[in-house]
Coordinates of N, CA and C in Angstrom, one line a residue:
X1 N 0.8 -1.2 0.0 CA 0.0 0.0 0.0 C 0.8 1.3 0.0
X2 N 2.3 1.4 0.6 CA 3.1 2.6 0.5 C 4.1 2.7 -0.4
X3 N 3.7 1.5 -1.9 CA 4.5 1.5 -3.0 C 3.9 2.7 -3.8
X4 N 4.8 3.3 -4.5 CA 4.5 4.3 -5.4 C 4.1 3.7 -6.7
X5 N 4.2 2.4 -7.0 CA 3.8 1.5 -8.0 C 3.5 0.6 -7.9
X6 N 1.8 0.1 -7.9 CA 1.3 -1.2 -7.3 C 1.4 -2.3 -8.4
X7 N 2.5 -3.1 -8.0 CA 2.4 -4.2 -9.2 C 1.3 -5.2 -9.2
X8 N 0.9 -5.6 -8.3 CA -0.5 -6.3 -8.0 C -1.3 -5.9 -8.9
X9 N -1.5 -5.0 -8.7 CA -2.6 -4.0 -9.4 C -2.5 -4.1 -11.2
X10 N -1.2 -3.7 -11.1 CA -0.8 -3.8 -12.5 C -0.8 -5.4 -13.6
X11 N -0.3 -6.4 -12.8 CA -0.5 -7.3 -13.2 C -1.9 -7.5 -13.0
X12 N -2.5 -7.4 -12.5 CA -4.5 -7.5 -12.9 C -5.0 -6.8 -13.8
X13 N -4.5 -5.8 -14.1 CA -4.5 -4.7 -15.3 C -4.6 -5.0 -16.4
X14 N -3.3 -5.7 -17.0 CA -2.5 -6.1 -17.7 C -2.2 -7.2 -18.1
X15 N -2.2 -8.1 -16.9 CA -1.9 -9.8 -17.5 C -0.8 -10.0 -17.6
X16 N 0.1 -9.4 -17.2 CA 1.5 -9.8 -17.6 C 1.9 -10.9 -16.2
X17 N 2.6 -11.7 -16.7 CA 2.4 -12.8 -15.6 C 3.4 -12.5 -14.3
X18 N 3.1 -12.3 -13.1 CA 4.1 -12.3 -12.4 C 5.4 -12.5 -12.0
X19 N 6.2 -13.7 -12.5 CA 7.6 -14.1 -12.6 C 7.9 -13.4 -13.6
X20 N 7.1 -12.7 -15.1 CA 7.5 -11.8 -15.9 C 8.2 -10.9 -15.4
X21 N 7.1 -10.2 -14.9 CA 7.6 -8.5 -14.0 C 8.6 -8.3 -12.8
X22 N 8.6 -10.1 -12.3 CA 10.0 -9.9 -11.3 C 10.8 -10.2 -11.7
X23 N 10.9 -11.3 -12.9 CA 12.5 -10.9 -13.6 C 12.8 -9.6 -14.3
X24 N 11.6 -8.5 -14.5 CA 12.2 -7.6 -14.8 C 12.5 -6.0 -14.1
X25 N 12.2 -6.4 -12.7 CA 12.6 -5.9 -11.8 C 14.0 -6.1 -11.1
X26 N 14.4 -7.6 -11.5 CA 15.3 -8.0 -10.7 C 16.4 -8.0 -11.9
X27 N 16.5 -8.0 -13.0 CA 17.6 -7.0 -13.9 C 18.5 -6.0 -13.3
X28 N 18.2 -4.5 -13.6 CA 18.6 -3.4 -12.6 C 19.7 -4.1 -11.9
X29 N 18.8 -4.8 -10.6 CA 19.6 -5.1 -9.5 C 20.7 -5.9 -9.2
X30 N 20.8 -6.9 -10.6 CA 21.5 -8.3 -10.9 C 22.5 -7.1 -11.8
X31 N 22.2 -6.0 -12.4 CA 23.3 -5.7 -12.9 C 24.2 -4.4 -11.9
X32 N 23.4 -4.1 -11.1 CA 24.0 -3.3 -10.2 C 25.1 -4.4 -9.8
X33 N 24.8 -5.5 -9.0 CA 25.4 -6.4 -8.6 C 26.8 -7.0 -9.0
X34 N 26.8 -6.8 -10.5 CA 27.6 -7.0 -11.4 C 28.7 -5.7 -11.3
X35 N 28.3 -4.6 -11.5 CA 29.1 -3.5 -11.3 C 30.1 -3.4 -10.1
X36 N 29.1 -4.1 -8.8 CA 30.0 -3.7 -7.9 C 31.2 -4.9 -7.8
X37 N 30.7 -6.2 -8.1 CA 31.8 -7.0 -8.8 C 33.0 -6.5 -9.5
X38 N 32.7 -6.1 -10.1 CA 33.8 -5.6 -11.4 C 34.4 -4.0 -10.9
X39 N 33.9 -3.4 -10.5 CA 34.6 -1.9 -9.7 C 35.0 -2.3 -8.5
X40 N 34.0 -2.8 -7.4 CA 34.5 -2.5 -6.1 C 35.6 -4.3 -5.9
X41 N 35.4 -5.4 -6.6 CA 35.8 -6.2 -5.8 C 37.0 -6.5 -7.0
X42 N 36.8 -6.6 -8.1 CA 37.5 -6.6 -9.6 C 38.1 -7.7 -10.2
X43 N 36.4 -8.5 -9.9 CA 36.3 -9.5 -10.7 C 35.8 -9.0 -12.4
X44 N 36.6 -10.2 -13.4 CA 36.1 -9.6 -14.6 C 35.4 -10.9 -15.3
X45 N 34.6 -10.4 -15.8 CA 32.9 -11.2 -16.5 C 32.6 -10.2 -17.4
X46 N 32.0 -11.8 -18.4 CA 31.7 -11.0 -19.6 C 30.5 -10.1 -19.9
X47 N 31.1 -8.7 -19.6 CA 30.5 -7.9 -20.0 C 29.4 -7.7 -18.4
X48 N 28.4 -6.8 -18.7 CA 27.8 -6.7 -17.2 C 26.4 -7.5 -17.3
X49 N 25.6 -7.1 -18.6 CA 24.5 -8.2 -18.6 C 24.3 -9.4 -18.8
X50 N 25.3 -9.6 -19.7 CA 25.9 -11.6 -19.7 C 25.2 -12.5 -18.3
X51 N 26.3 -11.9 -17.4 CA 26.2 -12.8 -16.0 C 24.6 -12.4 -15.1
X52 N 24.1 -11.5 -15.7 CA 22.6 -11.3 -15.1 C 21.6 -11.8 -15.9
X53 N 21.9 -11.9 -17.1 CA 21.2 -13.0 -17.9 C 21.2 -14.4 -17.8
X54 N 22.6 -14.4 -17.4 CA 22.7 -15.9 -17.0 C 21.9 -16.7 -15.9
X55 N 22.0 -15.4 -14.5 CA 21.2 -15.4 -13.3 C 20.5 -15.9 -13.5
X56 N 19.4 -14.9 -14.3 CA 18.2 -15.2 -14.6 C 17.7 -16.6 -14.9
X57 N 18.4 -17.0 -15.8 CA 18.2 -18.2 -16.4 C 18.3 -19.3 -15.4
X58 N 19.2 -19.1 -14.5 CA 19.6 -20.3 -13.5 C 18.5 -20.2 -12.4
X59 N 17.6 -19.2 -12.2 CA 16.7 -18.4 -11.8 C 15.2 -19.6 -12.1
X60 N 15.2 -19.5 -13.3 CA 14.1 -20.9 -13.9 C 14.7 -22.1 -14.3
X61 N 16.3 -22.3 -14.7 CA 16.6 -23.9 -14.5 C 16.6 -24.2 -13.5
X62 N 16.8 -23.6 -12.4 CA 17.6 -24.3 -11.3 C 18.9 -24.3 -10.8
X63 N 19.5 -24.1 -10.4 CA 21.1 -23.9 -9.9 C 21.8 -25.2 -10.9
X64 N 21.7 -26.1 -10.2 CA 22.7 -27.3 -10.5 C 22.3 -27.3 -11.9
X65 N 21.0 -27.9 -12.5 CA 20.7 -27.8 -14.4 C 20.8 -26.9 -14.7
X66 N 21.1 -25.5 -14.3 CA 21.3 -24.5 -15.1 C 22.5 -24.6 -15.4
X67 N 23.8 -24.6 -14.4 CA 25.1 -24.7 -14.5 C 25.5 -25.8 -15.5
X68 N 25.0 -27.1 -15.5 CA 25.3 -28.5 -16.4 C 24.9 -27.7 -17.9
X69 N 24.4 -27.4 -18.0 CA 23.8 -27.3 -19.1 C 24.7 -25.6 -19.7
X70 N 24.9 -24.7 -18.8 CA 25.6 -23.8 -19.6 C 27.0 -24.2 -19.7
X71 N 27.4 -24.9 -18.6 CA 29.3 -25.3 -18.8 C 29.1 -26.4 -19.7
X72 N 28.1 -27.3 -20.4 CA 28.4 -28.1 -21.6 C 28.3 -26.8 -23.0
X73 N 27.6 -26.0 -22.5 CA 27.6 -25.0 -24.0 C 28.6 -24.5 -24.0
X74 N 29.7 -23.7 -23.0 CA 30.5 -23.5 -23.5 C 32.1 -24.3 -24.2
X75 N 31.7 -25.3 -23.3 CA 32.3 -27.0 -23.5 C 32.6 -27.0 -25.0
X76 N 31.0 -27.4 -25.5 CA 30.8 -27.5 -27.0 C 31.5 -26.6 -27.4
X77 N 31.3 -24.9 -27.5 CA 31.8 -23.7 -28.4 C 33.3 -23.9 -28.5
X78 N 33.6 -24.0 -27.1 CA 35.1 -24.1 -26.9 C 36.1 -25.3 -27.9
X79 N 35.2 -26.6 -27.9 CA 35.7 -27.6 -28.5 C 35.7 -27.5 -30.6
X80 N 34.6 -26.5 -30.5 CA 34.1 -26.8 -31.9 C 34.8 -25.4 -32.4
X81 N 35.5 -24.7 -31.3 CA 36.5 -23.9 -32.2 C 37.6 -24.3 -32.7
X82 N 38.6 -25.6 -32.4 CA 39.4 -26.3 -32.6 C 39.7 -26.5 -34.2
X83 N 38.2 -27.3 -34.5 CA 38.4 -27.4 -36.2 C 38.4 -26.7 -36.8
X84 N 37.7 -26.1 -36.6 CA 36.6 -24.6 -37.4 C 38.1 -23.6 -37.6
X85 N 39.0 -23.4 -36.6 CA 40.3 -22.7 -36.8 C 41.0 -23.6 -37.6
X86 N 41.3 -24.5 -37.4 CA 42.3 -25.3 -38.4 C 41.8 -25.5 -39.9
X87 N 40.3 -25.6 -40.0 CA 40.4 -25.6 -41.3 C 39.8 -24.3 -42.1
X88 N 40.4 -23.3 -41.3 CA 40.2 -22.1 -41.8 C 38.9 -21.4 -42.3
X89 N 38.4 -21.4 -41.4 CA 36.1 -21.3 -41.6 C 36.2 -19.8 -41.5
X90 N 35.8 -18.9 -42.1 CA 36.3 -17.1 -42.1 C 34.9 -17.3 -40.3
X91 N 35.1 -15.6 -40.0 CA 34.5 -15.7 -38.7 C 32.9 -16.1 -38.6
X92 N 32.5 -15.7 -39.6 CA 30.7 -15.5 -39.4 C 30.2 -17.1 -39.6
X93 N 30.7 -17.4 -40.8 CA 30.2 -18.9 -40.4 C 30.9 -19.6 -39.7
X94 N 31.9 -19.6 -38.8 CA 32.2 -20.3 -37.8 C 31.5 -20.2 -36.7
X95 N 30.8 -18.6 -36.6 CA 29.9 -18.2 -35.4 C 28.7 -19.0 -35.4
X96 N 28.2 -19.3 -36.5 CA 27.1 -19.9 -37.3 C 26.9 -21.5 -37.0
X97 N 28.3 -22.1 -36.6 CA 28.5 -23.3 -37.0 C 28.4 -23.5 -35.5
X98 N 28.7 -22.7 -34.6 CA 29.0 -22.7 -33.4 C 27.8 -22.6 -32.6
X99 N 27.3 -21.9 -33.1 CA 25.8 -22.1 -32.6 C 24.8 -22.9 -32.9
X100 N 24.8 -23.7 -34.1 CA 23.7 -24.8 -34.6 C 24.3 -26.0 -33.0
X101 N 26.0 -26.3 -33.3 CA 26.2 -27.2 -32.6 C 25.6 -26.5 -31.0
X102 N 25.6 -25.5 -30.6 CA 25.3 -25.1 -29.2 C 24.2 -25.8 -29.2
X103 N 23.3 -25.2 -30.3 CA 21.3 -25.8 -29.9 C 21.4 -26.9 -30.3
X104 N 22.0 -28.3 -31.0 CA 21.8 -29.2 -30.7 C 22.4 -30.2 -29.5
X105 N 23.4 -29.5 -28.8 CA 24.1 -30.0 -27.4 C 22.7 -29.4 -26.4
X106 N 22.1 -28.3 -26.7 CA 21.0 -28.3 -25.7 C 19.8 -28.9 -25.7
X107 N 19.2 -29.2 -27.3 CA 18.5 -30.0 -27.3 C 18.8 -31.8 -26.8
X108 N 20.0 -31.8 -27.1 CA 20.3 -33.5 -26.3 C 20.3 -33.3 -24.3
X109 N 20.6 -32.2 -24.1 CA 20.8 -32.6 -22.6 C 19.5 -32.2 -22.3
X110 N 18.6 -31.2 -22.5 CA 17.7 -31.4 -22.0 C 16.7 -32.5 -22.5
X111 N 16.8 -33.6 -22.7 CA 16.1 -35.1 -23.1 C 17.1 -36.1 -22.3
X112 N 18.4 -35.7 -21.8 CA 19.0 -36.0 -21.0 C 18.8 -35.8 -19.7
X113 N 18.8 -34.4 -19.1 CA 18.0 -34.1 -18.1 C 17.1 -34.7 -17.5
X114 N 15.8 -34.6 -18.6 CA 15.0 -35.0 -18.3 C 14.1 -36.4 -18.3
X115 N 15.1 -37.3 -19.2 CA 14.9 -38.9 -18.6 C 15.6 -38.9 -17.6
X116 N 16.1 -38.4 -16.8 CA 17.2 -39.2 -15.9 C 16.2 -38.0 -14.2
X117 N 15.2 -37.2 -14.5 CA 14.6 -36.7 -13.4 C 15.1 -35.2 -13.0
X118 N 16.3 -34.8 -13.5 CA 16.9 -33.9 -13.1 C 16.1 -32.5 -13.1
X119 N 15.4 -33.0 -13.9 CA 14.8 -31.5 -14.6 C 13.7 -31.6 -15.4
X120 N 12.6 -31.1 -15.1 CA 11.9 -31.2 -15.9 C 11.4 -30.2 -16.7
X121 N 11.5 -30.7 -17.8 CA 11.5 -29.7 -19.3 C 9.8 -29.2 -19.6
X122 N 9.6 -27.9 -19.4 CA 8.3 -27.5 -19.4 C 8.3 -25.8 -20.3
X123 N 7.5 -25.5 -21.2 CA 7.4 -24.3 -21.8 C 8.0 -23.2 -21.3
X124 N 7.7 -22.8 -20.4 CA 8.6 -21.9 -19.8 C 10.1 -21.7 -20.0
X125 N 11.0 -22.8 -19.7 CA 12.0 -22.9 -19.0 C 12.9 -23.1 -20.5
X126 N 11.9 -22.5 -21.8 CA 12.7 -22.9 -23.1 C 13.1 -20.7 -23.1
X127 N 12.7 -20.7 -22.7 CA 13.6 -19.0 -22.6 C 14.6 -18.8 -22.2
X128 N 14.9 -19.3 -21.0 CA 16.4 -19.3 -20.3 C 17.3 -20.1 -21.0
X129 N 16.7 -21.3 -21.5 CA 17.7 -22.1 -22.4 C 18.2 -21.3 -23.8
X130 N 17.1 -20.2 -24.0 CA 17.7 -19.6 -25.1 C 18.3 -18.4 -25.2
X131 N 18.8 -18.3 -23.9 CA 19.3 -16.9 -23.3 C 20.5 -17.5 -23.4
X132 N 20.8 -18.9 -22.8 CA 22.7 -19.3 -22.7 C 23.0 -20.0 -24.2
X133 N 22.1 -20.1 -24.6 CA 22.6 -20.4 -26.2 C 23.1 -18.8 -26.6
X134 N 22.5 -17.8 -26.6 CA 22.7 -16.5 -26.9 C 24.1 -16.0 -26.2
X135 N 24.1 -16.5 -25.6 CA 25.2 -16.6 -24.5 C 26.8 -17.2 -25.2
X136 N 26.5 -17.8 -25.6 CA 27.2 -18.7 -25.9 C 27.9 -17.8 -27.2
X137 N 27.3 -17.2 -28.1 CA 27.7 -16.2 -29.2 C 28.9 -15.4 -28.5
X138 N 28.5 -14.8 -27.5 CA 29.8 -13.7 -26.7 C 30.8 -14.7 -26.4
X139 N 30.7 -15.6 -26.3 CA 31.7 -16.8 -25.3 C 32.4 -16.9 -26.7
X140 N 31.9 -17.4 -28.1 CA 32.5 -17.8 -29.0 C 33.5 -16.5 -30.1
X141 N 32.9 -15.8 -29.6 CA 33.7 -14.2 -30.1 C 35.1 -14.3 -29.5
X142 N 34.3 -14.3 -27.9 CA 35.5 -14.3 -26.9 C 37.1 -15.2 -27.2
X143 N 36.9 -16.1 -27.7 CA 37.7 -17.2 -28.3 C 38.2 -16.7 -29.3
X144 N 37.1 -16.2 -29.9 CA 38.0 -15.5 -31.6 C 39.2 -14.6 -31.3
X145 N 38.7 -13.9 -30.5 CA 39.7 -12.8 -30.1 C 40.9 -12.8 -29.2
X146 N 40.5 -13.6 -28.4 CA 41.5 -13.9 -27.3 C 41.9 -15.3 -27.2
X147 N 41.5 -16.6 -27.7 CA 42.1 -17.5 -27.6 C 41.3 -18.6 -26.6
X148 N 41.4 -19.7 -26.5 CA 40.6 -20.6 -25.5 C 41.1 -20.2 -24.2
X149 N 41.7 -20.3 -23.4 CA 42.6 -20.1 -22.2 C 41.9 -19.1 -21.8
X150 N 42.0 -18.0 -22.1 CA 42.0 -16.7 -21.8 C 40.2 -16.6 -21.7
X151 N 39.5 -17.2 -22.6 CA 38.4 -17.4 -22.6 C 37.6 -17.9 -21.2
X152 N 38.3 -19.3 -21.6 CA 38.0 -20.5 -20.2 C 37.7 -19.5 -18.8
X153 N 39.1 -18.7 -18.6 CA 39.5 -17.9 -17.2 C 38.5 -17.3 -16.9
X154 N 37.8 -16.6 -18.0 CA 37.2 -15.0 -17.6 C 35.6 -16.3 -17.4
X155 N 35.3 -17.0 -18.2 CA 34.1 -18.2 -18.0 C 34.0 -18.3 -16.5
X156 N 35.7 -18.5 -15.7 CA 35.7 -19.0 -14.3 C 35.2 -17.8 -13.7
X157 N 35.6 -16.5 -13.8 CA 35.7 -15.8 -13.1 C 34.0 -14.8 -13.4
X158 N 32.9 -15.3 -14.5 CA 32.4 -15.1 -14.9 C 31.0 -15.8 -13.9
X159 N 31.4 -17.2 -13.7 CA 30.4 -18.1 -12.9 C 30.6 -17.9 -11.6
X160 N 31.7 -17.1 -10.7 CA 31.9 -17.2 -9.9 C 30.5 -15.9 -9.1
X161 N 31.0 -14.6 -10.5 CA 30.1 -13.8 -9.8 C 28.4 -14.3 -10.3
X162 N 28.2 -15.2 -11.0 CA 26.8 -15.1 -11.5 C 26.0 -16.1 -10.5
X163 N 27.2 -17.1 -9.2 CA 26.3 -18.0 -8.5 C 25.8 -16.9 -7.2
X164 N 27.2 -16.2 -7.2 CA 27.0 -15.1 -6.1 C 25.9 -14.2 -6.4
X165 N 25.3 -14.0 -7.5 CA 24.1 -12.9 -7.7 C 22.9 -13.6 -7.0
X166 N 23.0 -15.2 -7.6 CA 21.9 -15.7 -8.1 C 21.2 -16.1 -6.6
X167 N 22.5 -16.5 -5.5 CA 21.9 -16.9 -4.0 C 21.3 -15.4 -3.3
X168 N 21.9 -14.3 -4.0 CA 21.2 -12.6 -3.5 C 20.1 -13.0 -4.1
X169 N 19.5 -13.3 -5.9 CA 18.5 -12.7 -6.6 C 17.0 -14.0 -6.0
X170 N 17.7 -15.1 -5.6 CA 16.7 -16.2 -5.5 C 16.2 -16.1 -4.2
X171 N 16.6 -15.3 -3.3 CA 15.6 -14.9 -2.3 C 14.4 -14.2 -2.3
X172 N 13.7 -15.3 -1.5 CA 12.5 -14.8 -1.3 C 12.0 -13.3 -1.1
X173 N 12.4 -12.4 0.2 CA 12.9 -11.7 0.5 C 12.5 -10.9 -0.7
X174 N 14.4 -11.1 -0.9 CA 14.7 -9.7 -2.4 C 13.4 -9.8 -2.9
X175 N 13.1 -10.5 -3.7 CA 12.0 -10.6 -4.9 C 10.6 -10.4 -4.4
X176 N 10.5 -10.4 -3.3 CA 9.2 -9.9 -2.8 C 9.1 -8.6 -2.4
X177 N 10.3 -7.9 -1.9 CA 10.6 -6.7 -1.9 C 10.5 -5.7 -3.0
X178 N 11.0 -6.4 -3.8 CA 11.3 -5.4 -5.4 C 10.1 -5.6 -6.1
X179 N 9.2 -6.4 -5.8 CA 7.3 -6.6 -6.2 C 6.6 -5.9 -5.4
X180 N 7.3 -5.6 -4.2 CA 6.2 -4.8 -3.3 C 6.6 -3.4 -3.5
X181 N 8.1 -3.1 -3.6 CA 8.2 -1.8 -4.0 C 9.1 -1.7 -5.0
X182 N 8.5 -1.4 -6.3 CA 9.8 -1.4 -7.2 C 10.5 -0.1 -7.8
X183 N 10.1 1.0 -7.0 CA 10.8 2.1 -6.8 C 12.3 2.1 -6.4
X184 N 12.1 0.9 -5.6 CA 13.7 0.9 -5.2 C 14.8 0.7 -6.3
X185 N 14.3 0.4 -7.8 CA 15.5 0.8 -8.7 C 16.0 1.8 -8.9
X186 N 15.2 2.6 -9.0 CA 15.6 4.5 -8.4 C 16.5 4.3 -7.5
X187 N 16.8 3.9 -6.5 CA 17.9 4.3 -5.5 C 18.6 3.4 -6.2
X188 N 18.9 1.9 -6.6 CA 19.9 1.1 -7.0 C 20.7 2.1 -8.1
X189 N 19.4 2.8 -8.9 CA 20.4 3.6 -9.7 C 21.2 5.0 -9.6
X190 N 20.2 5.1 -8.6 CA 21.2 6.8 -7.7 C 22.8 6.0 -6.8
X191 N 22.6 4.4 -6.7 CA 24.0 4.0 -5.6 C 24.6 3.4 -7.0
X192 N 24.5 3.2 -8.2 CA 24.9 2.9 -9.3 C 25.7 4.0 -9.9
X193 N 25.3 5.2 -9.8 CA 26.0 6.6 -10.2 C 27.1 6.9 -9.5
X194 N 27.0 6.9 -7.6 CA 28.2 7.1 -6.8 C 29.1 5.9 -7.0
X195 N 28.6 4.6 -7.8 CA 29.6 3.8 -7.7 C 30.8 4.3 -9.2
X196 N 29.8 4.8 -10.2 CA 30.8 5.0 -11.1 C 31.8 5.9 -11.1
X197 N 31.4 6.8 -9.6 CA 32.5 7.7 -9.3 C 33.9 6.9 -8.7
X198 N 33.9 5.6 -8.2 CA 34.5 4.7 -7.7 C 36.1 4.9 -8.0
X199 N 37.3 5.7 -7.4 CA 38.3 5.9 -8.2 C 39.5 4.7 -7.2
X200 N 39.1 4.2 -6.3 CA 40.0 3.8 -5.5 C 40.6 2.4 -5.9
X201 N 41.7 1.4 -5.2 CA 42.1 0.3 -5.3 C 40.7 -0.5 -5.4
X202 N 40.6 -1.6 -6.5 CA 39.6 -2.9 -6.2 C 40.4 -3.8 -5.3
X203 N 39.4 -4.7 -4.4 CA 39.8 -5.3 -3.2 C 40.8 -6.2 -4.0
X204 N 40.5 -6.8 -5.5 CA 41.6 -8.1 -6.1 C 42.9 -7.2 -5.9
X205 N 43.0 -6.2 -6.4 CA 44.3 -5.3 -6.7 C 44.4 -4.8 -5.3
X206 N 44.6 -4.6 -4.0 CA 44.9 -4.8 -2.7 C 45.9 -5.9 -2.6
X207 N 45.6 -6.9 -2.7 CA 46.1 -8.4 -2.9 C 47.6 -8.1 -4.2
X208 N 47.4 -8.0 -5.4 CA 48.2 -8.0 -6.4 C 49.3 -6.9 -5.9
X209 N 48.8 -5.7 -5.8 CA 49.9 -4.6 -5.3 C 50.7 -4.4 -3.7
X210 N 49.7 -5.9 -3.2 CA 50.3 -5.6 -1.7 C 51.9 -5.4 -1.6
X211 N 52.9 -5.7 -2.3 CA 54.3 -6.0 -1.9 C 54.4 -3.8 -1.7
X212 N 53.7 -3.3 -3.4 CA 54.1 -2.1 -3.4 C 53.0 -1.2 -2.5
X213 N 52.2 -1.4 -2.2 CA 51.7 -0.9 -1.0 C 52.4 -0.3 0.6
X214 N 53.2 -1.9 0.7 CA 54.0 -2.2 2.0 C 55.3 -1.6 2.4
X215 N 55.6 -0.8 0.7 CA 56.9 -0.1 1.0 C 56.3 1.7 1.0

């Protein structure tokens, strides 16, 4: 009742289904999240909406099938850059090639998944799967440009911050809060502004410069 914007209301209005409007409330905040990653603690992930998209997604897989299923896509991209470079495939249709094989590695595990109980495969849950296929395009670029290794690292350093969003974004709590008032992006984005003022050490680089710090 002391929301400046009644989503209740709205969704009765409108029809838009409720897990709709909280994943799109809970954006903003997954990329706020991401920012302060990458400025204040100086972890690096691809790019800032990537790993909030990915959230998302793990959001309606589920933690554990979300993760199986995005570390085989990048698996596949990673592997199926091998030939595609050796036998000299120009970029676009290797991007091309890279992705048919993604959606058919996702079409096999989810029938994998789901004879084996893990997961069960339901209309919904074909959106997030087509979010880390989409996903999977940045990942295969990434490769183009920088090489598998270098790739792989930032993948690590990429999942580390997106399980960390995801145990913030899958609370009850948060998500009931950001439904009950979703004004509060307004402030995430007024603490989003003072963060870009951010000029100081990141906590990783603390650590890396400690020797020259100490002198």
């Amino acid at each position: 009742p002391f929301a400046a914007l009644n989503t209740l209301e709205l969704i009765d209005e409108t029809g838009i289904p409720q897990d709709m409007l909280k994943m799109l409330l809970l954006l903003p905040l997954g990329a706020f999240l991401v920012a302060v990653f990458k400025n204040v603690i100086g972890l690096k992930t691809y790019g800032v909406f990537l790993p909030v998209l990915i959230c998302l997604s793990l959001l309606e897989t589920g933690l554990i099938a979300g993760l199986i299923l995005f570390s085989f896509i990048i698996g596949v991209v990673a592997l199926v850059n091998f030939p595609l470079e050796r036998w000299g495939v120009q970029y676009n249709a290797k991007i091309a090639s890279m992705l048919i094989a993604v959606v058919v590695t996702a079409l096999a595990l989810i029938k994998l998944l789901h004879t084996t109980g893990w997961w069960i495969a339901s209309s919904p849950l074909f959106f997030p799967i087509i979010i880390l296929t989409i996903v999977s395009e940045r990942v295969a670029r990434k490769i183009e440009e920088e090489g598998v290794k270098s790739s792989i690292g930032l993948y690590g350093t990429t999942l580390i911050a997106t399980v960390l969003i995801y145990f913030i974004l899958s609370s009850h709590f948060i998500q009931h809060f950001v439904l009950t008032f979703p004004e509060i992006i307004l402030t995430v984005a007024g603490i989003n502004l003072l963060l870009g003022k951010w000029i100081g050490l990141r906590v990783m680089e603390y650590y890396r410069f400690q020797k020259v710090l100490n002198h």
